C-alpha cells in the first residue's frame, strides 16, 4: 500500500512545529495546508507578498487583488500581512522561513534538486524555487518515488538542470521517507509506507543511502 | 509640478524609444499596469527589453506587446500560460533571460537604490550562475547579480494622492514596489487619485519622489487567472 498524494502531504505535515512560518510549493505540497495539526499555529507564506494565507474565498468574496503564488484566488486571515516581492524574498533568502515543501523531478544522493527545466521542452522558468531552496532553513521534497516511465527519481546525480545544489533535508515519496541530519551526511531511510519493504525501496532507487 | 496626466498615452509622452529597457510591476495578471501597457502597444515602440516577473498571458498584460512583436527580450522568472510567448521563444524570435524571482525583485530594488550588484546564494551551482562571479563569504559561495536600472518603470497602484504618494492593495503590491524605484522615471496608473492629505503618511508604500507621472486608470476589469473558491456550509 503506497501513500497517496494526500497521505504524502499528511506525512510532510508531521514535520510542522507550532509557530513555524512555512512556504508550500504548487501541487502535492499545497495539500500540506489541509493537514496542519489541530491547535498548532503555522503561518503560510506566499512569495508574491503575503504572510498568513487563508482558505479559498467564498464565491462572493473573490478578490482579483488577493492571489497566491500559484495565481489562485485566496482569502486573508486576521493575522495576515502584505509586502512587496523584494521584502518577500528578503524573508526567504534571509533564512527567516522555517520550512518549505516542494515537488521535484529529480533528487540526487547529495541533496541536489532539479524541478524547473527539461531541456528540449518548453521552459517556463524557475519562479521562486531557486530562492526557496537557497534560503529556507529546512527543505522537504514530496514526490512520486518513480517517474511516469518507472525511472527512479532519487538518483546518484541529477541529469536535469539543477534548482539548487546540496540543499534538500528530507524526501517523502509514495514509498518511503529519507532524511539527513546535515548537508555533509548521506540520506537515511527512516520510514516505509505500509506494506512497502526496504528491499522494494532499494530496488526502485539508484541513489546511495543508509538503511 | 503637475504629475497628473489625462490618459496613459500622454503620461508616456516623450519617454518611449526603440531599444529601451522597461521595468514592469505585477505578478501574473495581479497588479499589472494595463493602461500603460496598452499605450505602449499603441505607440509602436519596439525592440523593448522588459524586466517583469511574468510575461502576461495570451493577449493580456505584456502578452499584448509580445503579440505585436514589440519585445526583443524578457527578463522574467516564470513565463508559463502563454502560447504566443512559447511560439516566439521556440522559434528564436524572442530572447529570454530567466532570473530567479527573488533575484529579479532584488535586482530591481538594488538598481533603484544605487547598488549596481549584489551577492546572493540563490542559483549557486545552477545554470543561473554561469558566467557570474562566485565569491565565498564565511565558508559559503555566493554569485554576483547586477542591479537593474531601467529607462522607465511602469506600475499599477491602488490609490495615489495628487503629489504622487502611492499605496497598493493586498497582493497587488508584488513587483510594483521594487519596479517603481528601478526606472530613471516611474509612471504610475492607479484606481483612484485623492487630494493631498487623504493618505496616512505612515502608510505610504511608494513615496512621491519616485512617481513622476500619474494617470487615473479606472475603471478596471481585473482579470483572474485561476478562480478557486469554497462552498458556504449551512450553519
Short mmCIF file of C-alpha atoms in Angstrom, two decimals:
data_model
loop_
_atom_site.label_atom_id
_atom_site.label_comp_id
_atom_site.label_asym_id
_atom_site.label_seq_id
_atom_site.Cartn_x
_atom_site.Cartn_y
_atom_site.Cartn_z
CA UNK A 1 0.00 0.00 0.00
CA UNK A 2 1.77 3.09 -1.20
CA UNK A 3 0.92 6.51 0.17
CA UNK A 4 -1.42 8.59 -1.98
CA UNK A 5 -0.93 12.31 -2.59
CA UNK A 6 -2.85 13.34 0.49
CA UNK A 7 -1.05 10.83 2.71
CA UNK A 8 2.30 12.13 1.45
CA UNK A 9 1.16 15.64 2.29
CA UNK A 10 -0.02 14.44 5.72
CA UNK A 11 3.40 12.90 6.32
CA UNK A 12 5.06 16.22 5.41
CA UNK A 13 2.67 17.98 7.82
CA UNK A 14 4.13 15.88 10.66
CA UNK A 15 7.32 17.95 10.25
CA UNK A 16 5.49 21.17 11.15
CA UNK A 17 6.02 22.77 14.53
CA UNK A 18 3.99 25.31 16.44
CA UNK A 19 4.95 28.83 15.41
CA UNK A 20 6.53 27.83 12.12
CA UNK A 21 6.50 30.10 9.07
CA UNK A 22 6.19 27.86 6.02
CA UNK A 23 6.19 28.20 2.24
CA UNK A 24 4.38 25.49 0.28
CA UNK A 25 5.06 24.76 -3.38
CA UNK A 26 2.45 24.01 -6.03
CA UNK A 27 0.91 20.50 -6.36
CA UNK A 28 1.11 17.94 -3.53
CA UNK A 29 2.87 20.45 -1.21
CA UNK A 30 -0.25 22.66 -1.31
CA UNK A 31 -2.18 19.77 0.31
CA UNK A 32 0.01 20.13 3.43
CA UNK A 33 -2.15 23.14 4.32
CA UNK A 34 -5.14 20.81 4.84
CA UNK A 35 -3.16 18.66 7.27
CA UNK A 36 -1.90 21.19 9.82
CA UNK A 37 -2.45 19.57 13.25
CA UNK A 38 -5.33 20.94 15.33
CA UNK A 39 -4.25 23.61 17.79
CA UNK A 40 -0.94 24.31 16.02
CA UNK A 41 -0.23 27.79 14.72
CA UNK A 42 1.51 27.61 11.36
CA UNK A 43 1.75 30.73 9.19
CA UNK A 44 1.89 30.14 5.45
CA UNK A 45 3.91 32.49 3.27
CA UNK A 46 3.07 33.22 -0.34
CA UNK A 47 6.11 34.50 -2.21
CA UNK A 48 4.10 37.06 -4.18
CA UNK A 49 3.89 39.04 -0.94
CA UNK A 50 1.73 37.67 1.86
CA UNK A 51 2.06 36.05 5.26
CA UNK A 52 -0.98 34.26 6.63
CA UNK A 53 -2.69 32.63 3.66
CA UNK A 54 -6.36 31.93 4.36
CA UNK A 55 -8.59 29.33 2.70
CA UNK A 56 -10.06 29.71 -0.77
CA UNK A 57 -12.65 32.53 -0.69
CA UNK A 58 -16.41 32.15 -0.83
CA UNK A 59 -17.69 32.87 -4.33
CA UNK A 60 -18.98 36.30 -3.32
CA UNK A 61 -15.67 37.25 -1.66
CA UNK A 62 -13.32 36.56 -4.57
CA UNK A 63 -10.82 39.41 -4.95
CA UNK A 64 -8.54 39.75 -8.01
CA UNK A 65 -6.02 41.59 -5.79
CA UNK A 66 -5.70 38.61 -3.47
CA UNK A 67 -3.95 35.60 -5.01
CA UNK A 68 -1.32 33.07 -4.01
CA UNK A 69 1.91 32.30 -5.86
CA UNK A 70 0.02 29.78 -8.00
CA UNK A 71 -2.21 32.71 -9.08
CA UNK A 72 -5.24 31.14 -7.39
CA UNK A 73 -7.71 33.34 -5.53
CA UNK A 74 -7.34 33.05 -1.74
CA UNK A 75 -8.56 34.84 1.39
CA UNK A 76 -6.83 36.67 4.22
CA UNK A 77 -6.75 35.96 7.96
CA UNK A 78 -6.94 38.48 10.84
CA UNK A 79 -3.17 37.92 11.27
CA UNK A 80 -2.25 38.37 7.59
CA UNK A 81 0.24 40.91 6.30
CA UNK A 82 1.18 42.07 2.81
CA UNK A 83 4.53 43.18 1.45
CA UNK A 84 6.45 43.58 -1.79
CA UNK A 85 8.22 40.86 -3.76
CA UNK A 86 11.58 42.25 -2.66
CA UNK A 87 10.54 42.08 1.02
CA UNK A 88 9.10 38.62 0.44
CA UNK A 89 12.36 37.26 -0.89
CA UNK A 90 14.35 39.06 1.76
CA UNK A 91 12.40 36.84 4.17
CA UNK A 92 13.14 33.77 2.10
CA UNK A 93 16.76 34.48 1.21
CA UNK A 94 17.49 35.79 4.68
CA UNK A 95 16.67 32.46 6.30
CA UNK A 96 13.56 33.65 8.14
CA UNK A 97 11.25 30.97 6.74
CA UNK A 98 11.42 27.78 8.82
CA UNK A 99 10.36 25.21 6.27
CA UNK A 100 9.45 24.77 2.63
CA UNK A 101 7.78 21.78 1.00
CA UNK A 102 8.43 21.43 -2.73
CA UNK A 103 7.89 18.99 -5.54
CA UNK A 104 10.79 17.70 -7.66
CA UNK A 105 11.61 15.84 -10.85
CA UNK A 106 14.95 14.51 -9.56
CA UNK A 107 16.87 14.48 -6.27
CA UNK A 108 20.48 13.37 -6.04
CA UNK A 109 22.02 11.42 -3.18
CA UNK A 110 23.99 14.58 -2.36
CA UNK A 111 20.80 16.60 -1.86
CA UNK A 112 20.73 18.38 -5.24
CA UNK A 113 17.26 19.17 -6.56
CA UNK A 114 16.05 19.55 -10.15
CA UNK A 115 12.50 20.78 -10.59
CA UNK A 116 12.37 23.62 -13.11
CA UNK A 117 13.57 22.66 -16.54
CA UNK A 118 13.60 19.82 -19.05
CA UNK A 119 16.00 20.68 -21.88
CA UNK A 120 14.37 20.49 -25.30
CA UNK A 121 10.91 21.11 -23.86
CA UNK A 122 9.20 24.45 -23.30
CA UNK A 123 10.92 26.14 -20.41
CA UNK A 124 8.56 28.02 -18.14
CA UNK A 125 11.09 29.31 -15.65
CA UNK A 126 12.11 28.65 -12.07
CA UNK A 127 9.80 31.17 -10.43
CA UNK A 128 10.80 31.38 -6.77
CA UNK A 129 12.08 27.80 -6.43
CA UNK A 130 15.79 28.63 -6.60
CA UNK A 131 15.40 31.33 -3.95
CA UNK A 132 13.43 28.99 -1.68
CA UNK A 133 15.93 26.13 -1.79
CA UNK A 134 18.82 28.56 -1.27
CA UNK A 135 17.33 30.45 1.64
CA UNK A 136 14.78 28.47 3.66
CA UNK A 137 16.06 26.74 6.80
CA UNK A 138 14.71 23.27 6.01
CA UNK A 139 13.82 21.83 2.60
CA UNK A 140 11.38 18.93 2.32
CA UNK A 141 10.70 17.38 -1.08
CA UNK A 142 7.48 15.46 -1.71
CA UNK A 143 7.45 13.47 -4.95
CA UNK A 144 6.48 10.16 -6.53
CA UNK A 145 9.24 7.61 -5.99
CA UNK A 146 9.44 6.80 -9.71
CA UNK A 147 8.72 8.81 -12.85
CA UNK A 148 5.77 8.01 -15.11
CA UNK A 149 8.16 5.80 -17.13
CA UNK A 150 9.10 3.94 -13.96
CA UNK A 151 12.55 5.51 -13.71
CA UNK A 152 13.94 6.26 -10.24
CA UNK A 153 13.82 9.92 -9.24
CA UNK A 154 16.14 9.63 -6.23
CA UNK A 155 19.38 9.03 -8.11
CA UNK A 156 23.18 9.34 -7.72
CA UNK A 157 23.46 12.57 -9.77
CA UNK A 158 20.71 14.71 -11.29
CA UNK A 159 20.53 14.57 -15.08
CA UNK A 160 18.31 17.67 -15.35
CA UNK A 161 19.48 21.25 -14.76
CA UNK A 162 19.62 21.94 -11.02
CA UNK A 163 17.40 24.21 -8.98
CA UNK A 164 19.81 24.01 -6.06
CA UNK A 165 22.93 22.14 -5.05
CA UNK A 166 23.15 20.21 -1.77
CA UNK A 167 20.04 21.78 -0.28
CA UNK A 168 17.47 19.00 0.41
CA UNK A 169 16.96 17.80 4.01
CA UNK A 170 14.11 15.29 3.68
CA UNK A 171 12.47 13.33 0.85
CA UNK A 172 8.94 11.97 1.16
CA UNK A 173 7.82 9.67 -1.66
CA UNK A 174 4.80 7.39 -2.06
CA UNK A 175 7.02 4.54 -0.78
CA UNK A 176 9.31 5.93 1.89
CA UNK A 177 10.86 8.81 3.82
CA UNK A 178 14.56 9.69 3.68
CA UNK A 179 16.26 12.22 5.89
CA UNK A 180 19.72 13.53 6.66
CA UNK A 181 20.77 15.43 9.78
CA UNK A 182 23.05 17.85 7.92
CA UNK A 183 24.34 18.60 4.42
CA UNK A 184 27.54 16.56 4.87
CA UNK A 185 25.73 13.32 5.79
CA UNK A 186 24.09 10.76 3.49
CA UNK A 187 20.33 10.31 3.43
CA UNK A 188 18.93 7.61 5.70
CA UNK A 189 15.79 5.59 5.04
CA UNK A 190 13.72 6.36 8.14
CA UNK A 191 10.21 5.22 7.26
CA UNK A 192 8.30 2.95 4.89
CA UNK A 193 4.73 3.26 3.61
CA UNK A 194 2.51 0.47 5.00
CA UNK A 195 3.31 -2.84 3.33
CA UNK A 196 6.33 -1.47 1.48
CA UNK A 197 9.61 -3.25 2.22
CA UNK A 198 13.13 -1.83 2.39
CA UNK A 199 14.05 -4.23 -0.41
CA UNK A 200 11.37 -2.81 -2.68
CA UNK A 201 12.62 0.73 -1.99
CA UNK A 202 16.18 -0.39 -2.66
CA UNK A 203 15.17 -2.00 -5.96
CA UNK A 204 13.45 1.20 -7.11
CA UNK A 205 16.20 3.60 -6.04
CA UNK A 206 19.59 4.19 -7.64
CA UNK A 207 20.81 6.77 -5.12
CA UNK A 208 23.06 5.55 -2.34
CA UNK A 209 21.53 5.95 1.11
CA UNK A 210 21.87 4.45 4.57
CA UNK A 211 19.31 1.96 5.85
CA UNK B 1 4.64 70.48 -10.55
CA UNK B 2 1.67 68.77 -12.13
CA UNK B 3 2.07 64.99 -12.10
CA UNK B 4 -1.41 64.00 -13.18
CA UNK B 5 -1.92 63.24 -16.87
CA UNK B 6 -5.26 62.84 -18.62
CA UNK B 7 -4.53 59.42 -20.09
CA UNK B 8 -1.82 56.78 -20.34
CA UNK B 9 -0.59 57.92 -23.77
CA UNK B 10 0.09 61.46 -22.58
CA UNK B 11 1.66 60.14 -19.37
CA UNK B 12 4.21 58.30 -21.52
CA UNK B 13 4.73 61.17 -24.00
CA UNK B 14 8.42 61.71 -24.75
CA UNK B 15 9.57 58.77 -22.63
CA UNK B 16 9.47 55.91 -25.14
CA UNK B 17 12.22 54.98 -27.59
CA UNK B 18 13.18 51.86 -29.54
CA UNK B 19 15.58 49.55 -27.72
CA UNK B 20 14.74 50.86 -24.25
CA UNK B 21 14.56 48.86 -21.02
CA UNK B 22 11.33 48.88 -19.04
CA UNK B 23 10.75 47.55 -15.51
CA UNK B 24 7.13 46.50 -15.04
CA UNK B 25 5.21 45.63 -11.89
CA UNK B 26 2.69 42.83 -11.47
CA UNK B 27 2.53 39.15 -10.62
CA UNK B 28 0.64 37.11 -13.16
CA UNK B 29 -2.26 39.40 -14.03
CA UNK B 30 -2.44 40.78 -10.47
CA UNK B 31 -1.42 44.44 -10.24
CA UNK B 32 -0.28 44.83 -13.84
CA UNK B 33 -0.11 48.34 -15.34
CA UNK B 34 -2.59 47.52 -18.08
CA UNK B 35 -3.43 51.04 -19.25
CA UNK B 36 0.27 51.84 -19.69
CA UNK B 37 0.87 48.54 -21.49
CA UNK B 38 -1.98 49.40 -23.88
CA UNK B 39 -0.46 52.82 -24.52
CA UNK B 40 2.97 51.31 -25.15
CA UNK B 41 1.38 48.91 -27.62
CA UNK B 42 -0.39 51.79 -29.40
CA UNK B 43 2.84 53.84 -29.56
CA UNK B 44 4.51 51.17 -31.72
CA UNK B 45 7.81 51.48 -29.82
CA UNK B 46 9.88 48.32 -30.42
CA UNK B 47 12.95 46.24 -29.54
CA UNK B 48 12.00 46.53 -25.90
CA UNK B 49 13.79 44.77 -23.08
CA UNK B 50 11.25 44.22 -20.33
CA UNK B 51 12.05 43.16 -16.78
CA UNK B 52 8.86 41.68 -15.37
CA UNK B 53 8.24 38.62 -13.24
CA UNK B 54 5.85 37.20 -15.85
CA UNK B 55 5.09 37.92 -19.49
CA UNK B 56 1.32 38.11 -19.28
CA UNK B 57 -0.89 35.53 -20.91
CA UNK B 58 -2.15 35.43 -24.48
CA UNK B 59 -3.45 38.90 -25.23
CA UNK B 60 -3.48 40.04 -21.59
CA UNK B 61 -0.84 42.18 -19.93
CA UNK B 62 2.59 42.06 -21.55
CA UNK B 63 1.24 39.30 -23.81
CA UNK B 64 -0.17 42.17 -25.88
CA UNK B 65 3.31 43.54 -26.60
CA UNK B 66 4.55 40.07 -27.50
CA UNK B 67 1.72 39.67 -29.98
CA UNK B 68 2.73 42.86 -31.77
CA UNK B 69 6.42 41.83 -31.73
CA UNK B 70 7.49 44.91 -29.79
CA UNK B 71 9.56 42.93 -27.30
CA UNK B 72 13.13 41.89 -28.05
CA UNK B 73 13.97 40.42 -24.66
CA UNK B 74 12.21 39.43 -21.46
CA UNK B 75 13.89 39.21 -18.05
CA UNK B 76 11.47 37.02 -16.09
CA UNK B 77 11.22 34.21 -13.57
CA UNK B 78 8.13 32.44 -14.92
CA UNK B 79 6.56 32.61 -18.37
CA UNK B 80 4.05 29.74 -18.45
CA UNK B 81 0.46 30.01 -19.62
CA UNK B 82 1.37 31.99 -22.74
CA UNK B 83 1.15 30.33 -26.16
CA UNK B 84 2.44 33.25 -28.24
CA UNK B 85 5.41 33.61 -25.91
CA UNK B 86 6.14 29.91 -26.32
CA UNK B 87 5.92 30.13 -30.11
CA UNK B 88 8.25 33.13 -30.38
CA UNK B 89 10.68 31.70 -27.85
CA UNK B 90 10.92 28.29 -29.51
CA UNK B 91 11.29 29.98 -32.93
CA UNK B 92 14.20 32.01 -31.58
CA UNK B 93 12.37 35.30 -32.18
CA UNK B 94 12.34 36.32 -28.54
CA UNK B 95 15.28 36.42 -26.16
CA UNK B 96 14.61 35.34 -22.56
CA UNK B 97 16.80 35.78 -19.53
CA UNK B 98 15.42 33.52 -16.81
CA UNK B 99 16.06 35.11 -13.46
CA UNK B 100 15.03 33.62 -10.10
CA UNK B 101 12.05 35.51 -8.72
CA UNK B 102 13.75 36.82 -5.60
CA UNK B 103 16.87 37.74 -7.54
CA UNK B 104 14.73 39.68 -10.03
CA UNK B 105 12.95 41.58 -7.25
CA UNK B 106 16.27 42.39 -5.60
CA UNK B 107 17.88 43.39 -8.93
CA UNK B 108 15.11 45.96 -9.36
CA UNK B 109 15.33 47.12 -5.74
CA UNK B 110 19.13 47.33 -5.83
CA UNK B 111 19.21 49.12 -9.20
CA UNK B 112 16.84 51.72 -7.84
CA UNK B 113 18.85 52.05 -4.64
CA UNK B 114 22.12 52.83 -6.43
CA UNK B 115 23.54 49.36 -5.87
CA UNK B 116 25.00 48.08 -9.17
CA UNK B 117 25.45 44.50 -7.97
CA UNK B 118 24.96 42.20 -5.00
CA UNK B 119 25.91 38.69 -3.94
CA UNK B 120 23.28 36.02 -3.40
CA UNK B 121 23.33 32.28 -2.81
CA UNK B 122 20.25 31.84 -4.99
CA UNK B 123 21.29 29.89 -8.10
CA UNK B 124 24.74 28.81 -6.91
CA UNK B 125 25.72 25.63 -8.75
CA UNK B 126 22.94 26.04 -11.35
CA UNK B 127 22.66 27.39 -14.92
CA UNK B 128 21.86 30.79 -13.42
CA UNK B 129 25.41 31.01 -12.06
CA UNK B 130 27.06 30.53 -15.46
CA UNK B 131 29.40 33.37 -16.31
CA UNK B 132 28.87 35.09 -12.98
CA UNK B 133 31.49 35.88 -10.37
CA UNK B 134 31.45 33.49 -7.38
CA UNK B 135 32.64 34.77 -4.03
CA UNK B 136 32.93 32.91 -0.78
CA UNK B 137 31.70 34.62 2.38
CA UNK B 138 32.07 32.82 5.73
CA UNK B 139 32.52 29.44 4.02
CA UNK B 140 29.57 29.74 1.66
CA UNK B 141 29.51 30.54 -2.07
CA UNK B 142 27.51 33.43 -3.47
CA UNK B 143 27.10 34.72 -7.02
CA UNK B 144 27.22 38.31 -8.21
CA UNK B 145 23.96 39.60 -9.68
CA UNK B 146 23.54 43.01 -11.30
CA UNK B 147 21.06 45.64 -10.25
CA UNK B 148 18.58 46.68 -12.94
CA UNK B 149 18.46 50.37 -13.76
CA UNK B 150 15.64 50.65 -16.29
CA UNK B 151 14.93 53.59 -18.59
CA UNK B 152 11.32 53.53 -17.45
CA UNK B 153 9.22 51.94 -14.72
CA UNK B 154 5.54 51.25 -15.25
CA UNK B 155 3.50 50.34 -12.18
CA UNK B 156 -0.08 49.93 -11.06
CA UNK B 157 -1.17 51.26 -7.66
CA UNK B 158 -4.45 51.34 -5.78
CA UNK B 159 -4.56 54.96 -4.64
CA UNK B 160 -2.23 57.90 -5.07
CA UNK B 161 -2.52 61.43 -3.80
CA UNK B 162 -2.03 64.35 -6.19
CA UNK B 163 1.63 64.64 -5.18
CA UNK B 164 2.33 61.03 -6.18
CA UNK B 165 2.39 59.28 -2.78
CA UNK B 166 1.05 55.86 -3.57
CA UNK B 167 -0.39 52.79 -1.86
CA UNK B 168 -1.12 49.29 -3.06
CA UNK B 169 -3.85 46.85 -2.14
CA UNK B 170 -3.25 43.27 -0.87
CA UNK B 171 -1.08 41.07 -3.11
CA UNK B 172 -1.27 43.56 -5.98
CA UNK B 173 1.82 45.20 -4.43
CA UNK B 174 4.21 42.40 -5.52
CA UNK B 175 6.81 43.68 -8.02
CA UNK B 176 5.24 47.12 -8.30
CA UNK B 177 7.18 48.42 -5.33
CA UNK B 178 10.72 47.43 -6.46
CA UNK B 179 9.85 48.22 -10.10
CA UNK B 180 8.82 51.75 -9.10
CA UNK B 181 12.35 52.54 -7.94
CA UNK B 182 14.21 50.71 -10.71
CA UNK B 183 13.48 53.15 -13.51
CA UNK B 184 15.08 56.52 -14.21
CA UNK B 185 11.48 57.67 -14.36
CA UNK B 186 8.39 55.95 -13.00
CA UNK B 187 4.92 56.32 -14.46
CA UNK B 188 2.11 55.00 -12.28
CA UNK B 189 -1.50 54.23 -13.06
CA UNK B 190 -3.92 53.99 -10.14
CA UNK B 191 -7.53 53.19 -9.40
CA UNK B 192 -8.13 56.41 -7.53
CA UNK B 193 -6.39 59.79 -7.21
CA UNK B 194 -7.14 61.50 -3.90
CA UNK B 195 -6.34 65.00 -2.59
CA UNK B 196 -3.04 65.56 -0.80
CA UNK B 197 -3.57 64.81 2.89
CA UNK B 198 -6.02 61.97 2.30
CA UNK B 199 -3.46 59.19 2.71
CA UNK B 200 -1.84 58.41 6.06
CA UNK B 201 1.83 59.46 5.73
CA UNK B 202 2.79 56.47 7.89
CA UNK B 203 1.19 54.08 5.40
CA UNK B 204 2.68 55.20 2.08
CA UNK B 205 4.18 52.31 0.09
CA UNK B 206 5.87 54.39 -2.65
CA UNK B 207 6.81 57.95 -1.62
CA UNK B 208 6.07 60.65 -4.19
CA UNK B 209 9.73 61.14 -5.12
CA UNK B 210 9.55 58.02 -7.28
CA UNK B 211 6.26 58.70 -9.01
CA UNK B 212 6.95 61.33 -11.66
CA UNK B 213 3.80 60.88 -13.70
CA UNK B 214 0.41 59.66 -12.64
CA UNK B 215 -2.67 58.61 -14.53
CA UNK B 216 -6.11 57.52 -13.38
CA UNK B 217 -6.68 54.10 -14.96
CA UNK B 218 -10.15 53.35 -13.59
CA UNK B 219 -12.50 51.69 -14.27
CA UNK B 220 -10.66 48.36 -14.12
CA UNK B 221 -12.00 44.98 -15.03
CA UNK B 222 -9.43 42.96 -13.10
CA UNK B 223 -8.66 39.56 -14.55
CA UNK B 224 -8.29 36.38 -12.51
CA UNK B 225 -6.08 33.59 -13.87
CA UNK B 226 -7.29 30.76 -11.63
CA UNK B 227 -10.57 31.21 -9.79
CA UNK B 228 -10.60 28.97 -6.71
CA UNK B 229 -13.43 29.12 -4.20
CA UNK B 230 -15.07 27.13 -1.38
CA UNK B 231 -18.71 26.45 -0.66
CA UNK B 232 -20.54 28.02 2.23
CA UNK B 233 -21.57 25.23 4.57
CA UNK B 234 -25.03 25.55 6.10
CA UNK B 235 -24.83 26.72 9.69
#
